[in-house]
Coordinates of C-alpha atoms and ligand atoms in Angstrom, one line a residue:
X1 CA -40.0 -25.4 -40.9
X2 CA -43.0 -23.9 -39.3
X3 CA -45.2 -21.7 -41.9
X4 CA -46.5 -20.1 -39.2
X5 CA -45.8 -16.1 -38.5
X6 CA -45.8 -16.0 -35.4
X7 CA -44.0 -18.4 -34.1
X8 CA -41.5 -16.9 -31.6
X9 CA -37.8 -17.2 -32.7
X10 CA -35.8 -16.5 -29.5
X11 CA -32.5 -16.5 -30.8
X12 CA -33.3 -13.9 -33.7
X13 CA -35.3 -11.8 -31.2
X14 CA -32.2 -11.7 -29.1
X15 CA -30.3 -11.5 -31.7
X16 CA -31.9 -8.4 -33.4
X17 CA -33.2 -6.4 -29.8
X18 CA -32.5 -3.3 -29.8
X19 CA -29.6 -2.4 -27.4
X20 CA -30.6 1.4 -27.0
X21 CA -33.0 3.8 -26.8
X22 CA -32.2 5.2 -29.8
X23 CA -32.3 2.1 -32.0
X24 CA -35.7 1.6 -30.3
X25 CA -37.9 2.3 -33.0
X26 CA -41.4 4.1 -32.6
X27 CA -43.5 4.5 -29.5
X28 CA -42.4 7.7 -28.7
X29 CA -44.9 8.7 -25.8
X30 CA -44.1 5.4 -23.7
X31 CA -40.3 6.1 -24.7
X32 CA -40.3 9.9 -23.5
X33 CA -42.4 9.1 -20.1
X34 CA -40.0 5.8 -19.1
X35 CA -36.8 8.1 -19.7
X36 CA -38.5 11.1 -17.4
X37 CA -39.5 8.0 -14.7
X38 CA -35.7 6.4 -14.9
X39 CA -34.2 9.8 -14.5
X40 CA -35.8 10.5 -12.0
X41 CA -35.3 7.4 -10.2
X42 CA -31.7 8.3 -11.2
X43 CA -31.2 11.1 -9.3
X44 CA -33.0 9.9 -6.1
X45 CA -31.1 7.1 -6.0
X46 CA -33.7 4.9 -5.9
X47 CA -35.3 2.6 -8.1
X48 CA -37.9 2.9 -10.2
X49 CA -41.6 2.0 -9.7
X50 CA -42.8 -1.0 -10.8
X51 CA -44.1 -1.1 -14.4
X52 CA -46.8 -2.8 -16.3
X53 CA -46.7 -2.8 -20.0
X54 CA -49.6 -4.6 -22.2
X55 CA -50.6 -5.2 -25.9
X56 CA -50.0 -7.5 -28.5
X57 CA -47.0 -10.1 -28.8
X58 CA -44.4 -8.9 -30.7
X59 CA -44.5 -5.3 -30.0
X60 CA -41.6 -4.6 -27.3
X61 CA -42.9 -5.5 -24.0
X62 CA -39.4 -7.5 -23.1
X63 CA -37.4 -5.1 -25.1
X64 CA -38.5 -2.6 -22.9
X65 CA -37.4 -4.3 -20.2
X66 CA -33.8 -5.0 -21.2
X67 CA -33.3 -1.4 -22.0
X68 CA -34.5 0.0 -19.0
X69 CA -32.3 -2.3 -16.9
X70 CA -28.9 -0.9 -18.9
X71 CA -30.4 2.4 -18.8
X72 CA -30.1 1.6 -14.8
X73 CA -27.4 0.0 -14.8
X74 CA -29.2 -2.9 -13.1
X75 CA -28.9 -6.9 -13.3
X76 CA -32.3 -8.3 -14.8
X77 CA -34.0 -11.5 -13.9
X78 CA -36.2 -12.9 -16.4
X79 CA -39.5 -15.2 -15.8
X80 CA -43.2 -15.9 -16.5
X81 CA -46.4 -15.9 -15.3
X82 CA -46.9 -20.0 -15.7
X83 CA -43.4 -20.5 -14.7
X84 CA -44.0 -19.5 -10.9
X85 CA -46.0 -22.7 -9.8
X86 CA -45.3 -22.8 -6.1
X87 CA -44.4 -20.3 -3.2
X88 CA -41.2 -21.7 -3.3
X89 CA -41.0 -20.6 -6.6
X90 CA -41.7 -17.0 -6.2
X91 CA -39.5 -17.2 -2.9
X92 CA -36.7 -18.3 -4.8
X93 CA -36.6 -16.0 -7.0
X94 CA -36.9 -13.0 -4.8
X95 CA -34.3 -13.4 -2.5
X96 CA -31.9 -14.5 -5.1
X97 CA -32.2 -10.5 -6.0
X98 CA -29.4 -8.5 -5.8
X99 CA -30.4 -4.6 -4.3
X100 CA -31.7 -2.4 -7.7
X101 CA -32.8 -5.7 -9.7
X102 CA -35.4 -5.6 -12.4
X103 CA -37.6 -8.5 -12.4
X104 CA -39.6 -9.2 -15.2
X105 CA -42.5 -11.5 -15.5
X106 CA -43.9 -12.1 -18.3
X107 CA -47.6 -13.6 -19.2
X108 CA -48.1 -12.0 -15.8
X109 CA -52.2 -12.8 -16.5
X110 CA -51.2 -16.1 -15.8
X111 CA -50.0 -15.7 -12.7
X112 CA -51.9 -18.1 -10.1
X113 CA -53.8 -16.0 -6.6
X114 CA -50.9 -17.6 -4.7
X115 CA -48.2 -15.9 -6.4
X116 CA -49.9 -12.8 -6.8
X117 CA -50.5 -12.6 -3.1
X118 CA -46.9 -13.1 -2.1
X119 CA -46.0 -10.5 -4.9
X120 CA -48.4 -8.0 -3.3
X121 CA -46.1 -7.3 0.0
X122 CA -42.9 -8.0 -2.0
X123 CA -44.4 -4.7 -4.0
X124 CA -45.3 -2.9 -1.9
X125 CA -43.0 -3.1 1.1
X126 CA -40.1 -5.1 0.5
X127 CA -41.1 -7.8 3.0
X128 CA -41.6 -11.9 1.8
X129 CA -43.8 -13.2 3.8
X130 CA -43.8 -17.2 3.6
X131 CA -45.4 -19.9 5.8
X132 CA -43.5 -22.8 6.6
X133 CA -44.9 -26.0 7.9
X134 CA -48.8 -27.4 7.9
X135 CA -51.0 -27.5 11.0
X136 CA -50.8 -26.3 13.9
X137 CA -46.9 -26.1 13.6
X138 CA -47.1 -23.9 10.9
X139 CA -45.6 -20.4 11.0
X140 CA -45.0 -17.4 9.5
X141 CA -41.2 -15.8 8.5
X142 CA -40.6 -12.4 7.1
X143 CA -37.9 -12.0 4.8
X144 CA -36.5 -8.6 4.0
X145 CA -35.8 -8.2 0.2
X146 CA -33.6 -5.6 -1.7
X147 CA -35.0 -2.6 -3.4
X148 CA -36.2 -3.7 -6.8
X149 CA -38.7 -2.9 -10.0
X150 CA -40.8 -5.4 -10.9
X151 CA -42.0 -5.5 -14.7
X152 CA -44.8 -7.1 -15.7
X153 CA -46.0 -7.2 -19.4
X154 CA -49.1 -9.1 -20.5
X155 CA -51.6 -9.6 -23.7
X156 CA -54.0 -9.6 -21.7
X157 CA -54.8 -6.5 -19.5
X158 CA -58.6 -7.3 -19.0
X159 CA -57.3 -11.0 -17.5
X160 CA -55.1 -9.1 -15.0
X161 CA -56.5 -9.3 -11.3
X162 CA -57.1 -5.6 -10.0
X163 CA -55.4 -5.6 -6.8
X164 CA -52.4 -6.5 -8.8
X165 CA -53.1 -3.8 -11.5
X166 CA -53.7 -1.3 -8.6
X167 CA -49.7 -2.3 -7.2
X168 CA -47.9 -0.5 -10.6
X169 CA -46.5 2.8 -10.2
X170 CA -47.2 2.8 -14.1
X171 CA -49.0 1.3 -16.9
X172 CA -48.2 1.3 -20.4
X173 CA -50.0 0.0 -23.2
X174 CA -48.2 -0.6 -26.8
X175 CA -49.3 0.2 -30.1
X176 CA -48.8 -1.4 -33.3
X177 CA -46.1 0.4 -34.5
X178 CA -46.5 3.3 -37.9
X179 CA -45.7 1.7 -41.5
X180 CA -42.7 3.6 -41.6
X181 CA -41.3 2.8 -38.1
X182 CA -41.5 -0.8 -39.5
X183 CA -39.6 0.4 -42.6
X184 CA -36.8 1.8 -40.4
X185 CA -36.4 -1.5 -37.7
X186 CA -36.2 -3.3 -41.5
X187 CA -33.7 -1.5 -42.6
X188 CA -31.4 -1.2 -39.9
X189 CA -31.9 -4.9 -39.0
X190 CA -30.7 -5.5 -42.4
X191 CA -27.5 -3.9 -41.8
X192 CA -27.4 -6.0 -38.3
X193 CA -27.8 -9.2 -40.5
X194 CA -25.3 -7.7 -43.1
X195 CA -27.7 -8.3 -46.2
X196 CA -28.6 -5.7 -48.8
X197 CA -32.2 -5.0 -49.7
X198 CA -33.6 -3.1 -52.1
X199 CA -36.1 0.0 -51.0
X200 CA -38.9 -1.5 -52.6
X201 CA -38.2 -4.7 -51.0
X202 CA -38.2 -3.0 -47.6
X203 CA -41.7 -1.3 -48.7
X204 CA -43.3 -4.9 -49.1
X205 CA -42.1 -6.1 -45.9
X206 CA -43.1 -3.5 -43.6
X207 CA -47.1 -3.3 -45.1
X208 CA -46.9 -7.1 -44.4
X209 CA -45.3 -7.1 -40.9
X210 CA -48.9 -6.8 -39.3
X211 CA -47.4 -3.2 -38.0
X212 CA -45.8 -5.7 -35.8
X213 CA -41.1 -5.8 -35.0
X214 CA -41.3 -9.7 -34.1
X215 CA -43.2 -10.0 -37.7
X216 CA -41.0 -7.8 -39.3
X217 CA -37.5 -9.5 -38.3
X218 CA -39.1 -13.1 -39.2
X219 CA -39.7 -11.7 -42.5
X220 CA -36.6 -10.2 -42.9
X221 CA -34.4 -13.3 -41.7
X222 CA -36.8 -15.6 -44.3
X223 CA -35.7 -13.4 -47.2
X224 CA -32.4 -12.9 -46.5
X225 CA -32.5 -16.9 -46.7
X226 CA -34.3 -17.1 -49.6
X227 CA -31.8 -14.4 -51.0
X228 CA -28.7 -16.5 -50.4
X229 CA -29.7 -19.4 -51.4
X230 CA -32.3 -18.6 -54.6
X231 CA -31.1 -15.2 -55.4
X232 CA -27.9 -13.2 -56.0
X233 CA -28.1 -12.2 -51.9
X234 CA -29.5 -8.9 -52.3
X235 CA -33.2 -8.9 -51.0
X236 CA -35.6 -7.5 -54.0
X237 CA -38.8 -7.1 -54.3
X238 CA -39.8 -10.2 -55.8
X239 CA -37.5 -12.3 -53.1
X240 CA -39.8 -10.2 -50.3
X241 CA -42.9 -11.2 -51.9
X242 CA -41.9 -15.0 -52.6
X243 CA -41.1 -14.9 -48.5
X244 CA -44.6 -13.6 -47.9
X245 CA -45.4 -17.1 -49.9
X246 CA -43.8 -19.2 -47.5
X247 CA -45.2 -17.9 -44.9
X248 CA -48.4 -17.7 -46.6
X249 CA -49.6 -14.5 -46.0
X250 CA -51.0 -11.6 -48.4
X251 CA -49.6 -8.5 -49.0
X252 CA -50.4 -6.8 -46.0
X253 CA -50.0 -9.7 -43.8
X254 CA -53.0 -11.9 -43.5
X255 CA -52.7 -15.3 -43.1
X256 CA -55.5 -18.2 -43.8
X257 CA -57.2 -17.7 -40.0
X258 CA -57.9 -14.2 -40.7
X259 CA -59.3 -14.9 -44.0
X260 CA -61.6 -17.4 -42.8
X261 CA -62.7 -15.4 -39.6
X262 CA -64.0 -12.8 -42.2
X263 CA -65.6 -15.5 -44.2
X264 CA -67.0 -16.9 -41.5
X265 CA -68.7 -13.3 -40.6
X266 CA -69.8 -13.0 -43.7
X267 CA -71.1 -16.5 -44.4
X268 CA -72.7 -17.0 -41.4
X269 CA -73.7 -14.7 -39.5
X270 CA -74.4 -12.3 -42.5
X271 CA -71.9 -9.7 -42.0
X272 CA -72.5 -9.7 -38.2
X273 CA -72.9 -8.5 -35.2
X274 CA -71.2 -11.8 -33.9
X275 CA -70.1 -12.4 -30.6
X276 CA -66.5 -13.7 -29.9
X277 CA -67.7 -16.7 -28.5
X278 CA -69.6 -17.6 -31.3
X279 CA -67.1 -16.4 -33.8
X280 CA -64.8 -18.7 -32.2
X281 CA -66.4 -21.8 -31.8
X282 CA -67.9 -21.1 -35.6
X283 CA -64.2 -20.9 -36.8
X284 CA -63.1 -23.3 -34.3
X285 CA -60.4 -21.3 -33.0
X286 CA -59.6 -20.5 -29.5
X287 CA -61.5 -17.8 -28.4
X288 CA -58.3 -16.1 -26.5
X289 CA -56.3 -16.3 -30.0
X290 CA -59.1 -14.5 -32.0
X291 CA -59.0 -11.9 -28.9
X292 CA -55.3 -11.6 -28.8
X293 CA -53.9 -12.2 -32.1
X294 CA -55.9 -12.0 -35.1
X295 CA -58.8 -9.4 -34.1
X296 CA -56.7 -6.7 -32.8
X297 CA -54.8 -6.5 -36.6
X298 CA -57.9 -7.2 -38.4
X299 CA -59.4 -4.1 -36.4
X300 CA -56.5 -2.0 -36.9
X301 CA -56.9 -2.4 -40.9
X302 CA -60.6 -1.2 -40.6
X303 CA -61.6 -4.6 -41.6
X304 CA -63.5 -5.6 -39.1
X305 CA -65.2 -3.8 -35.9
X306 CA -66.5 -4.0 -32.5
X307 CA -69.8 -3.0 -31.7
X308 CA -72.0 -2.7 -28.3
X309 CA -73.7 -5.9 -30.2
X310 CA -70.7 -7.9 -31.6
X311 CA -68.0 -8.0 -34.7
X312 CA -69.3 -6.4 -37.6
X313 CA -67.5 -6.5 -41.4
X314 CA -67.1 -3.4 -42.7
X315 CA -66.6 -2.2 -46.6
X316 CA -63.1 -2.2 -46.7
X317 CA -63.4 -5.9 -45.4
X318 CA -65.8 -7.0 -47.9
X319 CA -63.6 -5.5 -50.6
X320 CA -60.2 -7.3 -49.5
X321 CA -61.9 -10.7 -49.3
X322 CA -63.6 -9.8 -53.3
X323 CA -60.1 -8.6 -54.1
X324 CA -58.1 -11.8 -52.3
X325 CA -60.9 -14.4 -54.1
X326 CA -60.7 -11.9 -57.2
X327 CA -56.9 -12.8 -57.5
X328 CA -57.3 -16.6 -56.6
X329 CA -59.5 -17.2 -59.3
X330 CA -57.3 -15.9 -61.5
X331 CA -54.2 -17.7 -60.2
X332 CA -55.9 -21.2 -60.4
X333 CA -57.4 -20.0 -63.7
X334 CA -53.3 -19.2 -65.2
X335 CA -52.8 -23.1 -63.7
X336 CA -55.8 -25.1 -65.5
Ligands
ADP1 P1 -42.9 -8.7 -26.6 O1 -42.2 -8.8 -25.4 O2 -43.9 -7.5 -26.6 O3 -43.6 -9.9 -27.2 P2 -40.3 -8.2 -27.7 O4 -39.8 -7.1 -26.9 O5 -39.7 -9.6 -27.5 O6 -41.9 -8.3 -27.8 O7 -40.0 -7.8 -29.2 C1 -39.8 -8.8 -30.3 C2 -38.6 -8.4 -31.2 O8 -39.1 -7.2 -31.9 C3 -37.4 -7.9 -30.4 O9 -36.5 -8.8 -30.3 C4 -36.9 -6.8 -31.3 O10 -35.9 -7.3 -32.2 C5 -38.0 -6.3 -32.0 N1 -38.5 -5.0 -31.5 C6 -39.6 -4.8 -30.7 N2 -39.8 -3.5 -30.5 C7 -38.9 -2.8 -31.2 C8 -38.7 -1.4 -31.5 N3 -39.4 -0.5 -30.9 N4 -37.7 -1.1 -32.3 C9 -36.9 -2.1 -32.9 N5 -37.1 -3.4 -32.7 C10 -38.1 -3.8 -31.9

């Protein structure tokens, strides 16, 4: 069994998505705006501009998705960015539409010039244009398509072409979520999964979810394991914090990587400003996953922070690598 956080689990994403707006948790702003857009969209009978949503994994992007197409009443096709290879591909995919269709790419910064070029008129005007043959026998055919949405969601907004960008009626970018939205998705995802846990219990998952649902559910399904088989089934406090262990994690969700990215700040670059590149190659990570997955929550704790020059540690990050190595020491001390 992987130790590793965030591993997708598809199944218990599936499993646990919410099926309406109002069990979708948090992100208010993005959740107000889509319902005015769909609405509208709604009444003119049309449907609904093509949408681009962007953050970190984990935070609803597909979700989103899903519930706009019920909302719509709408069939859904789902895909990704590194999963359209060839114009066949895309051209596949796009006629197989049926009229009001959402089609949802995902990893859409990973889309190749190709695809993005065939997309552009499929966008904008309905029209597939494809080229069949080589040479001088080659020549062009226009499909019509059916009305549709595309959705796009990426981790990566800055990798995004622009003349892509520019084709989204909309653009939404997702937050980590509020301590205490993560508290309510724990809770009711309890009930989903039919196991008891305590309030305390809930408290210690949430601050360790990395303000994240994905986390959160992982979390959740690891203690409700652990509580079956090692405890009486109810999910207590010290069940949470044991699951936190087998994950290996600390209490508010760091895992070894973001531990040594501050050490290695510290160490050598003396506190910083560090460059990612450097950061990277010093930690020997890839520099996309210290972008994408580890800086963002480290930022968003105030541990570390970007400046015109590079990554900087700040106090607070000093003081949870003292208190972390504090708390070691004493662990290994308890074991000699
Ligand atoms: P992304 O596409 O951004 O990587 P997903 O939409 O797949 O993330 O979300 C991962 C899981 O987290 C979902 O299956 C769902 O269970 C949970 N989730 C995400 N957003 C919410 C939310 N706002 N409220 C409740 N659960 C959520």
């Amino acid at each position: 069994m992987s130790k590793n956080i965030f591993k997708p689990d598809p199944l218990l994403d599936s499993a646990l998505r919410p099926k309406s707006w109002r069990d979708f948790v948090g992100q208010e702003k993005i959740k107000k705006n889509l319902q005015i857009m769909l609405e509208s969209a709604r009444k003119r009978k049309e449907s609904p501009d093509h949408l681009l949503f962007y953050g970190p994994a984990g935070l609803g992007k597909t979700t989103l998705a899903h519930l706009i197409s019920w909302e719509m009443n709408a069939g859904i096709k789902v895909t990704s960015g590194p999963a359209i290879e060839k114009a066949g591909d895309v051209a596949s995919i796009l006629t197989n539409l049926n009229e009001g269709d959402i089609l949802f790419i995902d990893e859409a910064h990973r889309l190749n010039k190709l695809i993005e070029e065939i997309l552009y008129s499929a966008m904008e005007s309905r029209v597939l244009n494809l080229i069949l043959g080589k040479g001088p026998s080659a020549r062009t055919v226009q499909l019509e398509l059916p009305a549709f949405t595309l959705i796009a969601a990426t981790t990566r907004m800055g990798l995004l072409s622009s003349p892509l960008r520019s084709r989204f009626g909309a653009i939404f970018k997702l937050d980590f979520y509020e301590n205490e939205d993560i508290e309510k998705i724990i809770k009711h995802n309890a009930q989903v999964l039919e196991i008891e846990i305590e309030p305390q219990a809930i408290k210690v998952l949430a601050l360790a979810s990395r303000a994240t649902p994905r986390i959160a559910n992982r979390l959740l399904k690891r203690s409700r394991d652990l509580a079956v088989v090692e405890g009486n089934g109810i999910i207590t406090d010290e069940i949470g914090k044991r699951s936190l262990g087998l994950f290996e994690i600390d209490e508010v969700g760091l895992e070894a990587t973001d531990r040594k990215i501050l050490e290695t700040i510290i160490d050598k670059f003396s506190g910083g400003p560090v460059g990612i590149a450097a950061l990277a190659a010093a930690t020997n990570e890839e520099r996309d996953t210290v972008e994408e997955v580890y800086e963002p929550y480290l930022m968003r704790l105030g541990l570390i922070e970007r400046t015109p020059k590079g990554r900087i540690i700040t106090d607070a990050g000093y003081k949870h690598l003292n208190l972390h190595n504090l708390k070691k020491n004493k662990q290994e001390k308890l074991l000699d």
